């Protein structure tokens, strides 16, 4: 592992050293990637897989929307439609959103931000990736076998009686769960044990706080999903009777088990997104983050509250009135730490010197969309309102505003923000803005319409609908096509950037977290010497350098000795 | 992270010091143990819910588990935890010969545990004391002689399998059944297993097969062969099993609470998942045993032994909870 120190820095004249030897070309061949223990490569492998899953899930979404262009049959039968929305949900949630930011972006960035050479357990990290791949194979096999039609929630008793392939997909999710657990475990230990000198807990970049809170949930909630899915498999394969009313079992118990994981899982999805936004807002406002400790603690608070609200998915499942009231009150309480974050981001921007680069555009879109998503969550947390809105398109719109408007948009913000560090290339800012605008507009056309649909009573997951809903469905479908176009443009300019993009400076945005101390493409071992961590949001540490087209560190300029 | 030259072989390149690596490994293992606890927590939760809603099922059905076997396994695992702890200590001291011996004993304890579990499972299987859809306690006696043999069927199979199935008929009288019931009553079910062993002996004709049984070279099998719950007419003997509950006081003798199979479902899930963990723990022990014999560890570095030790203690701990919850109900 240390052999590369001899080669690194020994480049021939003409090309800078970081181009001669970096993590991308340190070793060659497919095998060197598939057996790599380098967190950056593992992060990239996750990124590729996750984007492929996003494409798959997105295609199912477009099929679902296209089917809804007209009442009754448009392109497929009801059975196939059921499989489409199930696969859309399952692929997007288990293969894309949950691992998206932590496993792909987090893997790449987390050790760099800590000034470390790798995560605490590199082998376990690679194992997580393989588990993800195996889990994904099960899902793909399920599709090949003819799909599954239970919805991503696998509610009993339907999931124990349907003829579709529930077992392979549940097994896949079980395996994906372990991938997620191991990633979380790895990150917690890394943050505890591999922080550099000078980086106390309250000098960590906020992304690390968010990932830490996420990892806590991953470790504490996912095993419960694991056992729930094992019970479901046992129920289906052996008729164990625990969820089967015909055998004295309780199907609502499945809902409790499922949501005990899957509600906290919502915070697995959104917390790292919030972390990305914290990282993006500050440098593009050229202002230190406002209310650092509040943002840090609110991540932990969200993680803690997240475990106490699962019952709000079962307001109409026959819970006791007392249970409903408690869950409703706790649900409202989650909005407090979430709102604290949003207020702090807005305050960070206040009187800042805002530059509307692509990552910042996505961050602004995030705040708008997450604001709507979060506030409509309060409608659903109110008991009386929820009875009316439960299982309607209002719910669908709400969680898409949070999951897509929140997590996916933040994922895009993070992808664009760290793209130069990953590949050493810039992308077209112009096309970046165009794609962002299309996605933002398309998203709102698609899902704001669904708030209206839902409040008028359109039930979710239905194949058919009354003619009165037709125009809303058509508007929504058109919106989804606009979004799709935005993503196609995004894919094109990012691919172009890889092949012919302008070479990036080491620190193009002027951020001061440690990952920007590495060369444009980091070397295999990240840092020759562990850097000394300073304030992660003090932008006087860097200044613009027109020669390189990026920012340079003041301390490195004045004397190289400081970094020791 | 400077100073690569001072890096010993066992120290990962991304760690500064062996202490940092050890602390990381320990924290990682403790977190993993937390996930394991939560994995089992789902089942404990299911147990708590069903037991609080249907205590009669648990009171009734737990008698069909063999307390002696459960106690034996508890002892085996506690002893193995002791040898594991000793192995960890010896590894820290660098006494690898002792480590090998102690790990081998721990591993053998693991095999012993699984052996006992196998005997118990086999007995349940024979009597159809299984989960949900597979719960057919009368099935085996249909193989023998219909439902009337139910109560002493435990004895029947214990003897019958190895000797003669015909004994079952002889033993099948209601008298024997009542005897069993009576002994249960009197002893308030302190040890259902031995009760069963004794009860049929008073029943007369069954005494012989029971006496013969040790010849099976498997006395445990006899004990575990507790009578399966009756179905149908012969059920009257079952009154004894639930004198207090009387949940289903129908005129028809349906004394077995409905959905008894829920208990067996939970029993098999919990002990089955635990069994998988025992196997995983044994694999891990075998791995560090092999590495110890290869000379990978020294007084300076024996972290894997330490970590596997932690895991094995958790596996034991889960059983410490399972045993009273499943075997010692009421």
Coordinates of C-alpha atoms in Angstrom, one line a residue, chain A residues 13-263:
Chain A
X13 CA 7.7 17.1 -17.1
X14 CA 4.7 18.4 -18.9
X15 CA 1.9 16.8 -16.9
X16 CA 1.3 17.6 -13.3
X17 CA 2.0 14.8 -10.8
X18 CA -1.6 14.3 -9.9
X19 CA -2.4 13.4 -13.5
X20 CA 0.3 10.9 -13.6
X21 CA -0.7 9.1 -10.5
X22 CA -4.1 9.4 -8.9
X23 CA -6.7 7.0 -7.5
X24 CA -8.2 6.5 -10.9
X25 CA -5.1 5.3 -12.6
X26 CA -3.1 4.1 -9.6
X27 CA -3.6 0.6 -10.8
X28 CA -5.2 -0.7 -14.0
X29 CA -7.7 -3.3 -15.1
X30 CA -11.2 -4.3 -14.1
X31 CA -9.8 -6.7 -11.4
X32 CA -8.0 -3.9 -9.7
X33 CA -11.4 -2.1 -9.3
X34 CA -13.4 -5.2 -8.3
X35 CA -10.9 -6.0 -5.6
X36 CA -10.1 -2.4 -4.5
X37 CA -10.1 -1.4 -0.9
X38 CA -9.9 2.3 -1.8
X39 CA -12.9 4.1 -0.5
X40 CA -12.9 6.5 -3.4
X41 CA -13.1 3.7 -6.0
X42 CA -15.7 1.9 -3.9
X43 CA -17.7 5.2 -3.9
X44 CA -17.4 5.4 -7.6
X45 CA -18.5 1.8 -8.1
X46 CA -21.5 2.6 -5.9
X47 CA -22.2 5.7 -8.0
X48 CA -22.3 3.7 -11.2
X49 CA -24.6 1.1 -9.8
X50 CA -26.8 3.6 -8.1
X51 CA -27.2 5.7 -11.3
X52 CA -28.1 2.5 -13.2
X53 CA -30.7 1.7 -10.6
X54 CA -32.0 5.3 -10.8
X55 CA -32.4 4.8 -14.5
X56 CA -34.3 1.6 -14.0
X57 CA -36.6 3.0 -11.4
X58 CA -37.1 6.1 -13.5
X59 CA -38.2 4.1 -16.5
X60 CA -40.8 2.3 -14.4
X61 CA -42.0 5.7 -13.1
X62 CA -42.4 6.9 -16.7
X63 CA -44.3 3.8 -17.6
X64 CA -46.6 4.3 -14.6
X65 CA -47.2 7.9 -15.5
X66 CA -47.8 7.0 -19.2
X67 CA -50.4 4.4 -18.2
X68 CA -52.3 7.2 -16.3
X69 CA -52.6 9.3 -19.4
X70 CA -56.1 8.0 -19.9
X71 CA -58.6 6.3 -17.6
X72 CA -58.6 2.5 -18.0
X73 CA -56.0 0.8 -20.1
X74 CA -53.5 3.1 -21.9
X75 CA -50.5 0.9 -22.4
X76 CA -50.5 -2.1 -20.0
X77 CA -52.9 -4.3 -18.0
X78 CA -53.7 -3.8 -14.4
X79 CA -51.4 -6.7 -13.3
X80 CA -48.4 -5.3 -15.1
X81 CA -49.2 -1.8 -13.8
X82 CA -49.1 -3.2 -10.2
X83 CA -45.7 -4.6 -10.9
X84 CA -44.5 -1.4 -12.4
X85 CA -45.3 0.8 -9.4
X86 CA -44.0 -1.9 -7.1
X87 CA -40.7 -2.1 -8.9
X88 CA -40.5 1.7 -9.2
X89 CA -40.8 2.0 -5.4
X90 CA -38.6 -0.9 -4.4
X91 CA -35.8 -0.1 -6.9
X92 CA -35.8 3.6 -6.0
X93 CA -35.9 3.2 -2.3
X94 CA -33.8 0.2 -1.6
X95 CA -31.3 0.4 -4.5
X96 CA -31.1 4.1 -5.1
X97 CA -32.2 6.5 -2.3
X98 CA -31.0 4.6 0.8
X99 CA -27.5 4.0 -0.5
X100 CA -27.4 7.0 -2.8
X101 CA -25.8 9.7 -0.7
X102 CA -24.1 7.8 2.1
X103 CA -22.7 4.9 0.1
X104 CA -21.8 6.7 -3.1
X105 CA -21.0 10.3 -2.2
X106 CA -20.3 9.5 1.5
X107 CA -17.8 6.8 0.7
X108 CA -15.9 9.1 -1.6
X109 CA -16.0 12.1 0.6
X110 CA -16.0 11.0 4.2
X111 CA -12.4 9.9 4.7
X112 CA -11.2 12.8 2.6
X113 CA -13.1 15.2 4.9
X114 CA -11.5 13.6 7.9
X115 CA -8.0 13.8 6.4
X116 CA -7.9 10.0 6.7
X117 CA -6.5 7.5 4.3
X118 CA -9.5 5.3 4.3
X119 CA -12.6 4.2 6.3
X120 CA -12.0 2.2 9.4
X121 CA -12.7 -1.1 7.8
X122 CA -11.9 -1.1 4.1
X123 CA -12.6 -4.8 3.5
X124 CA -16.0 -4.5 5.1
X125 CA -16.6 -1.5 2.9
X126 CA -15.9 -3.6 -0.2
X127 CA -18.1 -6.3 1.3
X128 CA -20.9 -3.8 1.6
X129 CA -20.6 -3.1 -2.1
X130 CA -20.8 -6.7 -3.1
X131 CA -23.8 -7.2 -0.8
X132 CA -25.4 -4.4 -2.6
X133 CA -24.7 -6.0 -5.9
X134 CA -26.0 -9.4 -4.8
X135 CA -29.2 -7.7 -3.4
X136 CA -29.6 -5.9 -6.6
X137 CA -29.3 -9.1 -8.6
X138 CA -32.1 -10.6 -6.6
X139 CA -34.3 -7.6 -7.6
X140 CA -33.3 -7.9 -11.2
X141 CA -34.0 -11.6 -11.1
X142 CA -37.4 -10.9 -9.7
X143 CA -38.1 -8.6 -12.6
X144 CA -37.0 -11.3 -15.0
X145 CA -39.2 -13.8 -13.3
X146 CA -42.2 -11.6 -13.8
X147 CA -42.0 -9.0 -11.1
X148 CA -43.8 -8.5 -7.8
X149 CA -47.0 -6.6 -7.2
X150 CA -47.2 -5.9 -3.5
X151 CA -46.0 -2.4 -3.4
X152 CA -42.6 -1.7 -1.9
X153 CA -44.2 -2.1 1.6
X154 CA -44.9 -5.9 1.2
X155 CA -48.0 -5.6 3.4
X156 CA -49.4 -8.9 4.7
X157 CA -51.7 -10.7 4.1
X158 CA -51.5 -9.8 0.4
X159 CA -47.7 -10.4 0.2
X160 CA -48.2 -13.9 1.7
X161 CA -50.9 -14.8 -0.8
X162 CA -50.0 -13.1 -4.1
X163 CA -48.7 -15.4 -6.8
X164 CA -45.9 -13.0 -7.8
X165 CA -42.3 -13.4 -6.7
X166 CA -42.2 -12.0 -3.2
X167 CA -39.4 -14.2 -1.8
X168 CA -36.6 -13.2 -4.1
X169 CA -37.2 -9.6 -3.8
X170 CA -37.6 -9.7 0.0
X171 CA -34.4 -11.7 0.2
X172 CA -32.7 -9.1 -2.0
X173 CA -33.9 -6.3 0.3
X174 CA -32.7 -8.3 3.3
X175 CA -29.2 -8.5 1.8
X176 CA -29.3 -4.8 0.8
X177 CA -30.1 -4.1 4.5
X178 CA -26.9 -5.7 5.6
X179 CA -25.0 -3.7 3.0
X180 CA -26.5 -0.6 4.6
X181 CA -25.8 -1.8 8.1
X182 CA -22.1 -2.4 7.4
X183 CA -21.7 1.0 5.7
X184 CA -23.3 2.7 8.7
X185 CA -21.1 0.7 11.1
X186 CA -18.0 1.6 9.1
X187 CA -18.9 5.3 9.1
X188 CA -19.6 5.5 12.8
X189 CA -16.3 3.9 13.7
X190 CA -14.4 6.0 11.1
X191 CA -15.9 9.2 12.5
X192 CA -15.1 8.2 16.1
X193 CA -11.6 6.9 15.6
X194 CA -10.1 8.5 12.5
X195 CA -10.7 12.2 13.0
X196 CA -7.5 14.2 12.6
X197 CA -5.8 16.4 15.2
X198 CA -7.7 19.6 15.6
X199 CA -11.1 18.2 14.4
X200 CA -13.2 18.0 17.5
X201 CA -16.8 16.9 17.2
X202 CA -17.9 20.5 16.8
X203 CA -15.3 21.2 14.1
X204 CA -16.5 18.4 11.9
X205 CA -18.1 19.4 8.6
X206 CA -21.8 19.2 8.9
X207 CA -22.0 16.5 6.3
X208 CA -20.2 14.3 8.7
X209 CA -22.7 15.0 11.4
X210 CA -25.5 14.1 9.0
X211 CA -23.8 11.0 7.9
X212 CA -23.1 10.0 11.5
X213 CA -26.8 10.5 12.4
X214 CA -27.8 8.5 9.3
X215 CA -25.4 5.7 10.2
X216 CA -26.9 5.5 13.7
X217 CA -30.3 4.9 12.2
X218 CA -28.9 2.4 9.7
X219 CA -27.3 0.4 12.4
X220 CA -30.2 0.6 14.8
X221 CA -33.2 0.3 12.5
X222 CA -32.2 -1.9 9.6
X223 CA -31.8 -5.1 11.7
X224 CA -35.5 -4.8 12.5
X225 CA -36.3 -4.7 8.8
X226 CA -34.1 -7.7 8.4
X227 CA -36.0 -9.8 10.9
X228 CA -39.3 -8.5 9.6
X229 CA -38.4 -9.7 6.1
X230 CA -37.2 -13.0 7.4
X231 CA -40.5 -13.5 9.2
X232 CA -42.3 -12.6 5.9
X233 CA -40.2 -15.1 4.1
X234 CA -40.9 -17.7 6.8
X235 CA -44.6 -16.9 6.6
X236 CA -44.7 -17.3 2.8
X237 CA -42.4 -20.3 2.5
X238 CA -43.4 -22.3 5.5
X239 CA -46.7 -20.8 6.8
X240 CA -45.3 -19.9 10.1
X241 CA -48.6 -18.1 11.0
X242 CA -47.3 -15.1 12.7
X243 CA -48.8 -12.6 10.3
X244 CA -51.6 -14.8 8.9
X245 CA -55.0 -14.1 10.5
X246 CA -56.2 -17.5 9.3
X247 CA -53.6 -19.1 11.6
X248 CA -54.1 -16.7 14.5
X249 CA -51.4 -14.2 13.4
X250 CA -51.7 -10.5 13.2
X251 CA -51.1 -8.7 9.9
X252 CA -51.0 -5.3 11.6
X253 CA -48.0 -6.6 13.5
X254 CA -46.2 -6.7 10.2
X255 CA -47.0 -3.0 9.6
X256 CA -45.6 -2.1 13.0
X257 CA -42.4 -4.1 12.3
X258 CA -42.1 -2.7 8.8
X259 CA -42.6 0.9 9.8
X260 CA -40.4 0.7 12.8
X261 CA -37.6 0.4 10.2
X262 CA -39.1 2.1 7.3
X263 CA -40.0 5.3 9.0

